[in-house]
């Protein structure tokens, strides 16, 4: 059958599978945008993809080992399509690509390309090259990738929903002794203020109501302002709050040492800045904090929490904890439980320490046995679950402003988020999606709240 020469070539399809943190979620969208400018459309099914990208995470051993098993599965799937099927390229991006690019090339011959996080703006040309020979690009290029990555088309942004991520800072200079991020993402870099504002305006213009500013150390943000001045995260939030339509601002992940007065004051002064803060401490023991190279004590963290709560009394706190860091004794672990009890978290994540090659922690002699890590994790998670259930039940009877985001699980339901990032299910009409409405919280479930819309004069925060 002959084709009409004037008809456009059928779009190629890219399937992207994302692992790891929100920054990878953001990056996956930006990769889709970059490929979109070269004729690719994103598909939710691997079956009909011309290109499969695994956007990977290296933070713990389990996360990075997953990549190799998934690659085996994709290779088998490709082989089963038979020789007549169209060629499907397989690519690995993200933090495992950066940390173990050469190893992937050696261990997984089915992989056609490996691209590190700083080279995503080169993705279309790297994919084109990979059609003839295997490609690896894990350099830290000179140029600013953000300046070269195309903005998404407006209809693409609209299709992504009412909330959006926006990376403002990348990389980390902190070198906590357990962590791979400084090696996989490189040194701390902040995007210029004008670049952030123009991306945020485009999002708001496409109907986005809530943005979450992202960075491996987001509150270390120090972007270049229009007059050559350095702008911190607090001041950046003030500028973002001026954007029409943008009702809510969040940011993650913060380091206690970068929580400055300006940012704390922004929590007091900016109604758009949501009262929810993810501020990991990792351990409650000073000896372990020191060995982790966190460069602050438990008492300094508590004092910081007091200052933040003085500025915004209803702020909900979240954190990350590692149990079983080398040398952690029962008393050190008890100190972690104690600090969790003192702070009172609305939610928190906890992990067993995972030895990461190339980090100082991996060289430490007094590694903790797996069975003890597992025991401690269970105890800690029990306490965290109790606290988050307590926080959620404390919301029953309150009226909270909820951003109605999408249709709910059941017909006649919509789903949204409270200021404290709780999922809220409401019996209500779908035409309310996009609005922020006062919702009386009626009950708590395992991971969400249920509520009903009430009149505006009963709003609580
Ligand atoms: N920049 C953030 C954390 C990014 S990594 C911060 O400084 O808080 C996300 C979380 O993964 C960390 O907070 C830590 O709790 C956990 N994590 C990082 N490396 C780990 C490791 N080797 N083993 C177990 N958990 C780890
Ligand atoms: Fe990792 Fe520490 Fe940097 Fe966070 S601050 S990304 S835990 S090195
Ligand atoms: Fe994982 Fe890289 Fe994020 S290691 S947690 S994907 S920065």
Coordinates of C-alpha atoms and ligand atoms in Angstrom, one line a residue:
X1 CA 0.0 0.0 0.0
X2 CA 1.5 3.4 -0.9
X3 CA 1.3 6.2 1.6
X4 CA 0.3 9.7 0.8
X5 CA 3.7 11.5 0.8
X6 CA 2.2 14.6 2.4
X7 CA 0.7 12.8 5.4
X8 CA 2.8 13.2 8.6
X9 CA 4.8 10.2 9.7
X10 CA 2.9 8.3 12.5
X11 CA 4.0 9.4 15.9
X12 CA 6.6 7.2 17.6
X13 CA 5.7 6.1 21.1
X14 CA 7.6 6.3 24.3
X15 CA 6.8 4.3 27.4
X16 CA 8.5 5.7 30.6
X17 CA 8.5 3.8 33.9
X18 CA 9.5 5.9 36.9
X19 CA 11.1 4.8 40.1
X20 CA 12.3 6.9 43.1
X21 CA 11.5 10.4 44.3
X22 CA 9.4 13.2 43.0
X23 CA 12.4 14.6 41.1
X24 CA 12.3 11.5 38.9
X25 CA 8.6 12.0 38.3
X26 CA 9.3 15.6 37.2
X27 CA 12.3 14.5 35.1
X28 CA 10.2 11.8 33.4
X29 CA 7.7 14.5 32.2
X30 CA 10.5 16.7 31.0
X31 CA 12.0 13.7 29.0
X32 CA 8.6 13.1 27.5
X33 CA 8.4 16.9 26.6
X34 CA 11.9 16.7 25.0
X35 CA 11.0 13.7 23.0
X36 CA 7.5 15.2 22.2
X37 CA 9.3 18.0 20.4
X38 CA 10.8 15.2 18.1
X39 CA 7.6 13.5 17.3
X40 CA 7.2 11.1 20.2
X41 CA 3.9 10.6 22.1
X42 CA 3.8 9.1 25.5
X43 CA 2.0 5.7 25.9
X44 CA 0.8 4.0 29.0
X45 CA 1.4 0.6 27.5
X46 CA 4.8 -1.0 26.8
X47 CA 3.3 -3.2 24.1
X48 CA 3.2 -0.6 21.3
X49 CA 6.3 1.4 22.4
X50 CA 9.2 2.3 20.0
X51 CA 11.2 3.4 23.0
X52 CA 11.1 2.2 26.7
X53 CA 12.8 4.3 29.3
X54 CA 13.4 3.1 32.9
X55 CA 14.0 6.2 35.0
X56 CA 15.7 4.7 38.0
X57 CA 16.6 5.2 41.6
X58 CA 19.8 4.3 43.4
X59 CA 19.0 5.3 47.0
X60 CA 18.7 1.8 48.5
X61 CA 20.0 -1.6 47.3
X62 CA 16.5 -2.9 46.6
X63 CA 15.7 0.1 44.4
X64 CA 18.7 -0.3 42.1
X65 CA 18.5 -4.1 41.9
X66 CA 15.0 -3.8 40.7
X67 CA 16.3 -2.2 37.5
X68 CA 18.2 -5.3 36.4
X69 CA 15.2 -7.6 37.0
X70 CA 13.0 -5.2 35.1
X71 CA 15.5 -5.0 32.3
X72 CA 15.4 -8.8 32.0
X73 CA 11.6 -8.7 31.8
X74 CA 11.6 -6.0 29.1
X75 CA 14.2 -7.9 27.0
X76 CA 12.1 -11.0 27.2
X77 CA 9.1 -9.1 26.2
X78 CA 10.9 -7.5 23.2
X79 CA 12.3 -10.9 22.1
X80 CA 8.8 -12.4 22.2
X81 CA 7.6 -9.8 19.8
X82 CA 9.5 -11.7 17.1
X83 CA 11.7 -10.5 14.2
X84 CA 8.8 -9.0 12.2
X85 CA 7.9 -6.5 15.0
X86 CA 9.1 -2.9 14.9
X87 CA 12.3 -2.2 16.7
X88 CA 11.9 -1.3 20.3
X89 CA 14.8 0.7 21.9
X90 CA 15.5 0.2 25.6
X91 CA 17.0 3.0 27.7
X92 CA 18.0 3.5 31.3
X93 CA 18.0 7.0 32.8
X94 CA 18.1 8.4 36.4
X95 CA 20.3 7.7 39.3
X96 CA 21.3 4.1 38.5
X97 CA 22.2 5.2 35.0
X98 CA 24.5 7.8 36.5
X99 CA 26.0 5.6 39.2
X100 CA 26.3 2.3 37.3
X101 CA 26.1 3.2 33.6
X102 CA 29.1 1.1 32.6
X103 CA 27.9 -1.8 34.6
X104 CA 24.5 -1.6 33.0
X105 CA 26.1 -1.6 29.5
X106 CA 28.2 -4.7 30.5
X107 CA 25.5 -6.6 32.4
X108 CA 22.5 -5.9 30.2
X109 CA 23.4 -6.2 26.5
X110 CA 19.7 -5.5 25.6
X111 CA 20.1 -1.9 26.7
X112 CA 20.5 0.5 23.8
X113 CA 21.1 3.7 25.8
X114 CA 22.1 4.9 29.2
X115 CA 21.6 8.6 30.0
X116 CA 22.4 10.4 33.3
X117 CA 20.1 13.0 34.8
X118 CA 22.2 16.0 33.7
X119 CA 22.0 15.1 30.0
X120 CA 18.2 14.8 29.5
X121 CA 18.2 17.8 27.1
X122 CA 20.3 15.6 24.8
X123 CA 17.9 12.7 24.9
X124 CA 16.4 13.1 21.4
X125 CA 19.8 13.1 19.7
X126 CA 21.0 10.2 21.9
X127 CA 17.9 8.2 21.0
X128 CA 18.6 8.8 17.3
X129 CA 22.2 7.6 17.7
X130 CA 21.1 4.6 19.7
X131 CA 19.3 3.3 16.6
X132 CA 22.6 2.4 15.1
X133 CA 25.0 1.8 18.1
X134 CA 24.7 1.6 21.9
X135 CA 25.1 5.0 23.6
X136 CA 26.1 6.1 27.1
X137 CA 26.1 9.7 28.3
X138 CA 26.7 10.1 32.0
X139 CA 28.8 13.3 31.9
X140 CA 28.0 16.4 33.9
X141 CA 27.8 18.8 31.0
X142 CA 28.7 22.5 31.2
X143 CA 25.4 23.8 29.8
X144 CA 22.3 24.3 31.8
X145 CA 20.0 21.4 30.8
X146 CA 16.9 23.4 31.9
X147 CA 17.7 26.2 29.5
X148 CA 17.6 23.5 26.7
X149 CA 14.7 21.4 27.7
X150 CA 11.5 22.4 25.9
X151 CA 8.5 23.5 27.8
X152 CA 5.5 21.1 27.7
X153 CA 2.7 22.1 25.3
X154 CA -0.3 23.6 27.1
X155 CA -2.6 20.7 26.3
X156 CA 0.0 18.3 27.8
X157 CA 0.2 20.3 31.0
X158 CA -3.6 20.4 31.2
X159 CA -3.7 16.6 30.8
X160 CA -1.3 16.2 33.7
X161 CA -3.8 17.7 36.2
X162 CA -4.2 20.5 38.7
X163 CA -1.1 19.9 40.7
X164 CA 2.4 20.0 39.4
X165 CA 6.0 19.5 40.4
X166 CA 8.6 22.1 39.6
X167 CA 12.3 21.4 40.2
X168 CA 14.1 24.5 41.4
X169 CA 17.3 23.0 42.7
X170 CA 19.3 19.9 41.9
X171 CA 22.2 18.0 43.5
X172 CA 23.5 18.0 47.0
X173 CA 26.7 19.2 48.7
X174 CA 25.9 17.7 52.1
X175 CA 27.5 14.3 51.7
X176 CA 25.6 12.5 54.5
X177 CA 27.7 9.3 55.0
X178 CA 24.9 6.9 54.0
X179 CA 23.7 8.7 50.8
X180 CA 24.4 8.3 47.1
X181 CA 22.6 11.5 46.0
X182 CA 25.7 13.8 45.9
X183 CA 27.3 11.2 43.5
X184 CA 24.3 10.6 41.3
X185 CA 23.0 14.1 41.0
X186 CA 26.2 16.1 41.5
X187 CA 26.8 19.4 43.2
X188 CA 24.0 21.7 44.3
X189 CA 22.7 23.9 41.5
X190 CA 19.8 26.4 41.7
X191 CA 17.7 27.5 38.7
X192 CA 17.6 31.2 38.1
X193 CA 14.5 32.9 39.5
X194 CA 13.2 34.1 36.1
X195 CA 13.3 30.5 34.7
X196 CA 11.3 29.2 37.7
X197 CA 8.8 32.0 37.5
X198 CA 8.2 31.6 33.8
X199 CA 7.7 27.8 34.2
X200 CA 5.3 28.4 37.2
X201 CA 3.3 31.0 35.1
X202 CA 2.9 28.6 32.3
X203 CA 1.6 25.9 34.7
X204 CA -0.8 28.4 36.3
X205 CA -1.9 29.5 32.8
X206 CA -2.8 25.9 32.0
X207 CA -4.9 25.6 35.1
X208 CA -2.5 24.2 37.7
X209 CA -3.6 25.3 41.2
X210 CA -0.8 23.8 43.3
X211 CA 2.9 23.5 42.7
X212 CA 5.4 21.6 44.7
X213 CA 8.9 23.0 44.4
X214 CA 11.5 20.2 44.3
X215 CA 15.1 19.8 45.1
X216 CA 17.3 17.2 46.7
X217 CA 17.9 20.0 49.2
X218 CA 15.2 22.4 48.1
X219 CA 15.7 24.9 50.9
X220 CA 19.4 25.3 50.0
X221 CA 17.9 27.1 46.9
X222 CA 19.9 30.2 46.1
X223 CA 18.8 31.2 42.6
X224 CA 20.1 34.1 40.6
X225 CA 17.7 37.1 40.7
X226 CA 17.2 39.6 37.8
X227 CA 19.7 42.1 39.3
X228 CA 22.4 39.6 40.0
X229 CA 21.3 39.1 43.6
X230 CA 20.9 35.7 45.2
X231 CA 17.4 34.7 46.1
X232 CA 16.5 32.2 48.8
X233 CA 13.5 29.8 48.9
X234 CA 11.5 32.1 51.2
X235 CA 11.8 35.0 48.8
X236 CA 11.1 32.7 45.8
X237 CA 7.9 31.6 47.5
X238 CA 6.9 35.3 47.8
X239 CA 7.4 35.8 44.1
X240 CA 5.5 32.6 43.2
X241 CA 2.6 33.7 45.5
X242 CA 2.0 36.7 43.2
X243 CA 1.1 34.4 40.3
X244 CA -2.6 34.6 39.5
X245 CA -4.4 31.3 39.8
X246 CA -1.6 29.6 41.8
X247 CA -3.4 28.9 45.1
X248 CA -1.0 26.5 46.8
X249 CA 2.7 26.2 47.1
X250 CA 4.6 23.3 48.7
X251 CA 8.3 22.3 48.7
X252 CA 10.3 19.2 49.4
X253 CA 12.8 17.9 50.6
X254 CA 14.3 20.2 53.1
X255 CA 17.4 19.9 55.3
X256 CA 17.3 21.2 58.9
X257 CA 20.5 23.2 58.4
X258 CA 19.0 25.2 55.5
X259 CA 15.8 26.2 57.2
X260 CA 16.5 30.0 57.4
X261 CA 14.5 32.8 59.1
X262 CA 13.2 34.1 55.8
X263 CA 11.7 30.7 54.9
X264 CA 10.2 30.3 58.4
X265 CA 8.7 33.7 58.2
X266 CA 7.2 32.8 54.8
X267 CA 5.2 30.1 56.6
X268 CA 3.8 32.8 58.8
X269 CA 3.2 35.4 56.1
X270 CA 2.1 33.5 53.0
X271 CA -1.3 31.9 53.0
X272 CA -0.4 30.1 49.8
X273 CA 2.5 28.3 51.5
X274 CA 0.8 25.1 52.8
X275 CA 1.3 24.2 56.5
X276 CA 3.0 20.9 55.8
X277 CA 6.8 20.4 56.0
X278 CA 8.9 17.4 55.3
X279 CA 12.0 17.9 57.4
X280 CA 14.0 14.7 57.9
X281 CA 16.2 14.2 60.9
X282 CA 17.1 10.5 60.2
X283 CA 18.0 9.7 63.8
X284 CA 17.4 11.0 67.3
X285 CA 20.9 10.1 68.6
X286 CA 23.7 12.7 68.5
X287 CA 26.3 10.1 68.1
X288 CA 24.6 8.6 65.0
X289 CA 23.8 12.1 63.6
X290 CA 27.5 12.9 63.8
X291 CA 28.5 9.6 62.2
X292 CA 25.9 10.3 59.5
X293 CA 27.5 13.7 58.9
X294 CA 24.2 15.5 59.4
X295 CA 26.0 18.4 61.1
X296 CA 23.4 19.2 63.7
X297 CA 22.2 17.7 67.0
X298 CA 18.8 16.4 68.1
X299 CA 18.4 19.5 70.4
X300 CA 19.1 21.9 67.5
X301 CA 16.4 20.1 65.5
X302 CA 13.9 20.4 68.3
X303 CA 14.7 24.1 68.7
X304 CA 14.2 24.6 65.0
X305 CA 10.8 22.8 65.2
X306 CA 9.8 25.2 68.0
X307 CA 10.7 28.2 65.9
X308 CA 8.7 26.9 62.9
X309 CA 5.7 26.1 65.1
X310 CA 5.9 29.6 66.6
X311 CA 5.6 31.0 63.0
X312 CA 2.9 28.6 61.9
X313 CA 1.3 26.8 64.9
X314 CA -0.8 24.4 62.8
X315 CA 2.1 23.2 60.6
X316 CA 2.0 19.4 60.0
X317 CA 5.5 17.8 60.1
X318 CA 6.8 14.9 58.2
X319 CA 10.2 13.2 58.3
X320 CA 12.5 10.4 57.2
X321 CA 14.3 8.0 59.5
X322 CA 17.0 5.4 59.0
X323 CA 17.3 2.5 61.5
X324 CA 20.4 0.3 61.8
X325 CA 23.0 2.8 60.7
X326 CA 26.4 1.3 61.5
X327 CA 27.1 1.5 65.2
X328 CA 23.5 2.2 66.2
X329 CA 22.9 0.8 69.7
X330 CA 19.6 0.1 71.4
X331 CA 20.1 3.4 73.3
X332 CA 20.6 5.3 70.0
X333 CA 17.5 3.7 68.6
X334 CA 15.6 4.6 71.8
X335 CA 16.7 8.2 71.2
X336 CA 15.1 8.0 67.7
X337 CA 11.8 6.8 69.2
X338 CA 12.1 9.6 71.8
X339 CA 12.5 12.3 69.3
X340 CA 9.5 11.0 67.2
X341 CA 7.4 11.2 70.4
X342 CA 8.6 14.7 71.2
X343 CA 8.0 16.1 67.7
X344 CA 4.7 14.4 66.9
X345 CA 4.7 13.7 63.1
X346 CA 1.6 13.9 60.8
X347 CA 3.4 11.3 58.7
X348 CA 6.9 9.9 58.3
X349 CA 9.0 7.5 56.2
X350 CA 11.4 5.0 57.8
X351 CA 13.9 2.8 56.2
X352 CA 16.4 0.1 57.1
X353 CA 19.9 1.3 56.5
X354 CA 21.1 0.1 53.1
X355 CA 24.8 -0.1 52.4
X356 CA 25.6 1.9 49.3
X357 CA 28.8 1.3 47.5
X358 CA 31.1 4.4 47.4
X359 CA 29.6 6.1 50.4
X360 CA 31.6 6.4 53.7
X361 CA 28.9 4.4 55.6
X362 CA 29.8 1.3 53.5
X363 CA 33.3 1.4 54.9
X364 CA 32.2 1.5 58.6
X365 CA 33.0 -1.7 60.5
X366 CA 30.1 -2.0 63.0
X367 CA 27.3 -2.8 60.6
X368 CA 24.0 -3.7 62.3
X369 CA 22.6 -7.2 61.6
X370 CA 19.5 -7.3 59.3
X371 CA 17.3 -9.0 62.0
X372 CA 17.9 -6.1 64.4
X373 CA 17.2 -3.5 61.6
X374 CA 14.0 -5.3 60.9
X375 CA 12.9 -5.3 64.6
X376 CA 13.7 -1.6 65.0
X377 CA 11.9 -0.7 61.8
X378 CA 8.8 -2.5 63.0
X379 CA 8.8 -0.7 66.4
X380 CA 9.4 2.7 64.7
X381 CA 6.8 2.2 62.1
X382 CA 4.3 1.2 64.8
X383 CA 4.9 4.6 66.6
X384 CA 4.7 6.6 63.3
X385 CA 1.5 4.9 62.3
X386 CA 0.0 5.7 65.8
X387 CA 1.0 9.3 65.4
X388 CA -0.4 9.7 61.9
X389 CA -3.6 8.1 62.8
X390 CA -3.8 10.4 65.8
X391 CA -3.2 13.4 63.5
X392 CA -5.8 12.3 61.1
X393 CA -8.4 11.6 63.8
X394 CA -7.7 15.0 65.2
X395 CA -9.0 16.5 62.0
X396 CA -12.5 14.9 62.3
X397 CA -15.0 17.6 63.0
X398 CA -12.7 20.3 61.5
X399 CA -13.5 22.1 58.3
X400 CA -10.5 22.3 56.0
X401 CA -10.1 23.9 52.6
X402 CA -9.7 21.0 50.1
X403 CA -8.4 21.3 46.6
X404 CA -10.8 19.1 44.6
X405 CA -8.4 17.4 42.2
X406 CA -10.0 14.5 40.3
X407 CA -12.9 12.1 40.2
X408 CA -12.9 9.7 43.1
X409 CA -12.7 5.9 43.2
X410 CA -16.5 5.5 43.1
X411 CA -19.1 7.2 40.9
X412 CA -20.4 10.4 42.5
X413 CA -17.2 10.9 44.4
X414 CA -14.4 13.4 44.0
X415 CA -10.9 13.3 45.6
X416 CA -8.8 16.1 46.8
X417 CA -6.1 17.2 49.3
X418 CA -6.2 19.1 52.5
X419 CA -3.5 21.7 53.3
X420 CA -1.8 19.0 55.4
X421 CA -1.5 16.8 52.2
X422 CA -4.1 14.3 53.4
X423 CA -6.2 12.7 50.7
X424 CA -9.9 13.5 51.1
X425 CA -12.8 11.7 49.5
X426 CA -16.0 13.6 49.1
X427 CA -19.5 12.8 47.7
X428 CA -19.8 15.7 45.2
X429 CA -20.2 16.6 41.6
X430 CA -17.2 16.4 39.2
X431 CA -17.8 20.0 38.0
X432 CA -16.3 21.1 41.3
X433 CA -12.9 19.8 40.2
X434 CA -10.3 22.6 40.3
X435 CA -11.9 24.5 43.2
X436 CA -10.8 24.9 46.7
X437 CA -13.8 24.3 49.0
X438 CA -14.5 24.1 52.7
X439 CA -14.9 20.5 53.6
X440 CA -16.0 19.2 57.0
X441 CA -14.0 16.1 57.9
X442 CA -16.4 13.3 58.9
X443 CA -14.1 10.2 59.3
X444 CA -10.7 8.8 58.8
X445 CA -9.8 5.7 56.8
X446 CA -6.5 3.9 56.6
X447 CA -4.8 6.4 54.3
X448 CA -7.4 9.0 53.7
X449 CA -10.2 11.1 55.1
X450 CA -13.8 11.5 54.1
X451 CA -15.7 14.7 54.2
X452 CA -18.6 16.8 53.0
X453 CA -18.6 20.2 51.4
X454 CA -19.9 23.0 53.7
X455 CA -20.5 26.7 53.3
X456 CA -17.5 29.0 53.1
X457 CA -18.1 30.8 56.4
X458 CA -17.1 27.7 58.4
X459 CA -13.6 27.4 57.0
X460 CA -11.0 26.6 59.7
X461 CA -7.6 27.4 58.1
Ligands
LIG1 N1 17.8 15.2 50.8 C1 16.9 14.6 51.7 C2 16.8 13.1 51.5 C3 16.9 12.4 50.1 S1 16.9 10.7 50.1 C4 17.4 14.8 53.1 O1 18.5 15.2 53.3 O2 16.6 14.6 54.0 C5 15.4 10.2 50.9 C6 15.5 9.4 52.1 O3 16.0 8.2 51.8 C7 16.5 10.0 53.1 O4 15.9 11.0 53.9 C8 16.8 8.8 54.0 O5 16.0 8.7 55.0 C9 16.7 7.7 53.0 N2 18.0 7.1 52.6 C10 18.9 7.7 51.9 N3 20.0 6.9 51.8 C11 19.7 5.7 52.5 C12 20.4 4.5 52.7 N4 21.6 4.3 52.3 N5 19.7 3.6 53.4 C13 18.5 3.8 53.9 N6 17.8 4.9 53.6 C14 18.4 5.9 53.0
LIG2 FE1 21.5 12.7 50.7 FE2 22.2 14.1 52.9 FE3 22.1 15.2 50.5 FE4 19.9 14.5 51.7 S1 21.3 16.0 52.4 S2 20.4 14.2 49.5 S3 20.4 12.6 52.7 S4 23.5 13.6 51.2
LIG3 FE1 16.4 8.0 44.0 FE2 17.9 9.6 42.7 FE3 15.7 10.5 43.8 S1 18.7 8.0 44.0 S2 15.6 9.2 45.6 S3 15.8 9.0 42.2 S4 17.6 11.6 43.6

